PDB file of C-alpha atoms in Angstrom:
ATOM      1  CA  MET A 918       0.000   0.000   0.000  1.00  0.00           C
ATOM      2  CA  SER A 919       2.747   2.476   0.775  1.00  0.00           C
ATOM      3  CA  THR A 920       4.044   2.110  -2.790  1.00  0.00           C
ATOM      4  CA  GLU A 921       0.645   3.235  -4.094  1.00  0.00           C
ATOM      5  CA  THR A 922       0.641   6.212  -1.738  1.00  0.00           C
ATOM      6  CA  ASN A 923       4.140   7.221  -2.827  1.00  0.00           C
ATOM      7  CA  ALA A 924       3.199   6.920  -6.497  1.00  0.00           C
ATOM      8  CA  GLU A 925       0.151   9.125  -5.975  1.00  0.00           C
ATOM      9  CA  THR A 926       2.169  11.704  -4.075  1.00  0.00           C
ATOM     10  CA  ASN A 927       4.884  11.787  -6.727  1.00  0.00           C
ATOM     11  CA  THR A 928       2.319  12.069  -9.504  1.00  0.00           C
ATOM     12  CA  GLU A 929       0.560  14.945  -7.763  1.00  0.00           C
ATOM     13  CA  THR A 930       3.814  16.753  -6.975  1.00  0.00           C
ATOM     14  CA  ASN A 931       5.391  16.472 -10.422  1.00  0.00           C
ATOM     15  CA  ALA A 932       2.230  16.373 -12.534  1.00  0.00           C
ATOM     16  CA  THR A 933       1.860  18.144 -15.833  1.00  0.00           C
ATOM     17  CA  THR A 934      -1.686  18.942 -16.953  1.00  0.00           C
ATOM     18  CA  THR A 935      -2.297  19.499 -20.660  1.00  0.00           C
ATOM     19  CA  VAL A 936      -5.607  20.200 -22.382  1.00  0.00           C
ATOM     20  CA  TYR A 937      -6.041  19.089 -25.986  1.00  0.00           C
ATOM     21  CA  LYS A 938      -8.788  19.734 -28.536  1.00  0.00           C
ATOM     22  CA  VAL A 939      -9.999  16.557 -30.262  1.00  0.00           C
ATOM     23  CA  THR A 940     -12.588  16.487 -33.050  1.00  0.00           C
ATOM     24  CA  GLY A 941     -15.062  13.733 -33.837  1.00  0.00           C
ATOM     25  CA  MET A 942     -16.116  12.710 -30.315  1.00  0.00           C
ATOM     26  CA  THR A 943     -19.903  12.592 -29.977  1.00  0.00           C
ATOM     27  CA  CYS A 944     -20.706  10.284 -27.052  1.00  0.00           C
ATOM     28  CA  GLY A 945     -19.496   8.410 -23.997  1.00  0.00           C
ATOM     29  CA  HIS A 946     -18.103   5.603 -26.146  1.00  0.00           C
ATOM     30  CA  CYS A 947     -15.960   8.154 -27.986  1.00  0.00           C
ATOM     31  CA  GLU A 948     -14.719   9.557 -24.670  1.00  0.00           C
ATOM     32  CA  SER A 949     -13.878   6.051 -23.486  1.00  0.00           C
ATOM     33  CA  ALA A 950     -11.934   5.192 -26.654  1.00  0.00           C
ATOM     34  CA  VAL A 951      -9.823   8.354 -26.409  1.00  0.00           C
ATOM     35  CA  ARG A 952      -9.303   7.867 -22.670  1.00  0.00           C
ATOM     36  CA  GLU A 953      -8.173   4.264 -23.183  1.00  0.00           C
ATOM     37  CA  GLU A 954      -5.615   5.074 -25.892  1.00  0.00           C
ATOM     38  CA  LEU A 955      -4.136   8.081 -24.082  1.00  0.00           C
ATOM     39  CA  SER A 956      -4.003   6.229 -20.762  1.00  0.00           C
ATOM     40  CA  ALA A 957      -1.724   3.663 -22.388  1.00  0.00           C
ATOM     41  CA  LEU A 958       1.003   6.282 -22.990  1.00  0.00           C
ATOM     42  CA  ASP A 959       3.972   6.146 -20.617  1.00  0.00           C
ATOM     43  CA  GLY A 960       3.672   8.532 -17.701  1.00  0.00           C
ATOM     44  CA  VAL A 961      -0.055   9.274 -18.056  1.00  0.00           C
ATOM     45  CA  ALA A 962      -1.778   9.398 -14.667  1.00  0.00           C
ATOM     46  CA  SER A 963      -5.297  10.361 -15.750  1.00  0.00           C
ATOM     47  CA  VAL A 964      -7.353  11.359 -18.763  1.00  0.00           C
ATOM     48  CA  GLU A 965     -10.672  13.187 -18.882  1.00  0.00           C
ATOM     49  CA  ALA A 966     -12.413  13.444 -22.257  1.00  0.00           C
ATOM     50  CA  VAL A 967     -15.579  15.501 -22.790  1.00  0.00           C
ATOM     51  CA  ALA A 968     -17.365  14.833 -26.087  1.00  0.00           C
ATOM     52  CA  GLY A 969     -19.544  17.945 -25.800  1.00  0.00           C
ATOM     53  CA  THR A 970     -16.571  20.309 -25.822  1.00  0.00           C
ATOM     54  CA  GLY A 971     -13.994  18.149 -27.578  1.00  0.00           C
ATOM     55  CA  LEU A 972     -11.583  18.851 -24.740  1.00  0.00           C
ATOM     56  CA  VAL A 973      -9.305  16.165 -23.359  1.00  0.00           C
ATOM     57  CA  THR A 974      -7.380  16.863 -20.158  1.00  0.00           C
ATOM     58  CA  VAL A 975      -4.306  14.710 -19.580  1.00  0.00           C
ATOM     59  CA  VAL A 976      -2.349  14.600 -16.328  1.00  0.00           C
ATOM     60  CA  SER A 977       1.088  13.082 -16.797  1.00  0.00           C
ATOM     61  CA  ALA A 978       4.371  12.742 -14.962  1.00  0.00           C
ATOM     62  CA  ALA A 979       6.087  14.934 -17.581  1.00  0.00           C
ATOM     63  CA  PRO A 980       5.056  16.763 -20.755  1.00  0.00           C
ATOM     64  CA  LEU A 981       4.016  14.318 -23.461  1.00  0.00           C
ATOM     65  CA  ASP A 982       5.364  14.154 -26.988  1.00  0.00           C
ATOM     66  CA  GLU A 983       2.640  15.621 -29.218  1.00  0.00           C
ATOM     67  CA  ALA A 984       3.338  13.050 -31.940  1.00  0.00           C
ATOM     68  CA  ALA A 985       2.624  10.259 -29.438  1.00  0.00           C
ATOM     69  CA  VAL A 986      -0.590  11.974 -28.323  1.00  0.00           C
ATOM     70  CA  ARG A 987      -1.628  12.456 -31.951  1.00  0.00           C
ATOM     71  CA  ALA A 988      -0.946   8.784 -32.738  1.00  0.00           C
ATOM     72  CA  ALA A 989      -2.998   7.639 -29.721  1.00  0.00           C
ATOM     73  CA  VAL A 990      -5.941   9.880 -30.672  1.00  0.00           C
ATOM     74  CA  ASP A 991      -5.698   8.642 -34.290  1.00  0.00           C
ATOM     75  CA  GLU A 992      -5.699   5.043 -33.040  1.00  0.00           C
ATOM     76  CA  ALA A 993      -8.918   5.787 -31.153  1.00  0.00           C
ATOM     77  CA  GLY A 994     -10.434   7.039 -34.423  1.00  0.00           C
ATOM     78  CA  TYR A 995     -10.439  10.797 -33.804  1.00  0.00           C
ATOM     79  CA  GLU A 996      -8.363  13.828 -34.772  1.00  0.00           C
ATOM     80  CA  LEU A 997      -6.094  15.852 -32.516  1.00  0.00           C
ATOM     81  CA  VAL A 998      -6.417  19.570 -33.320  1.00  0.00           C
ATOM     82  CA  GLY A 999      -3.730  20.559 -30.795  1.00  0.00           C
ATOM     83  CA  GLN A1000      -3.214  21.958 -27.338  1.00  0.00           C
ATOM     84  CA  VAL A1001      -5.672  24.470 -25.938  1.00  0.00           C
TER      85      VAL A1001
END
């Protein structure tokens, strides 16, 4: 358990939050697909996708490579417009 606590503390302390604009999401399934692909990237702690706004908030241990984010969003079937 202490390992989990330390991981959470480190993630919170060193976290980078980035908001991206993604087009094509229309429903909860879309949000889930984007969340799943982005969550698989190294260092990602959490992902929140909102179909209504097209905004995807990613909390990660360090800034992510935009090409990797773009590839993950493409894999989910949507298009990354860029950072907000």
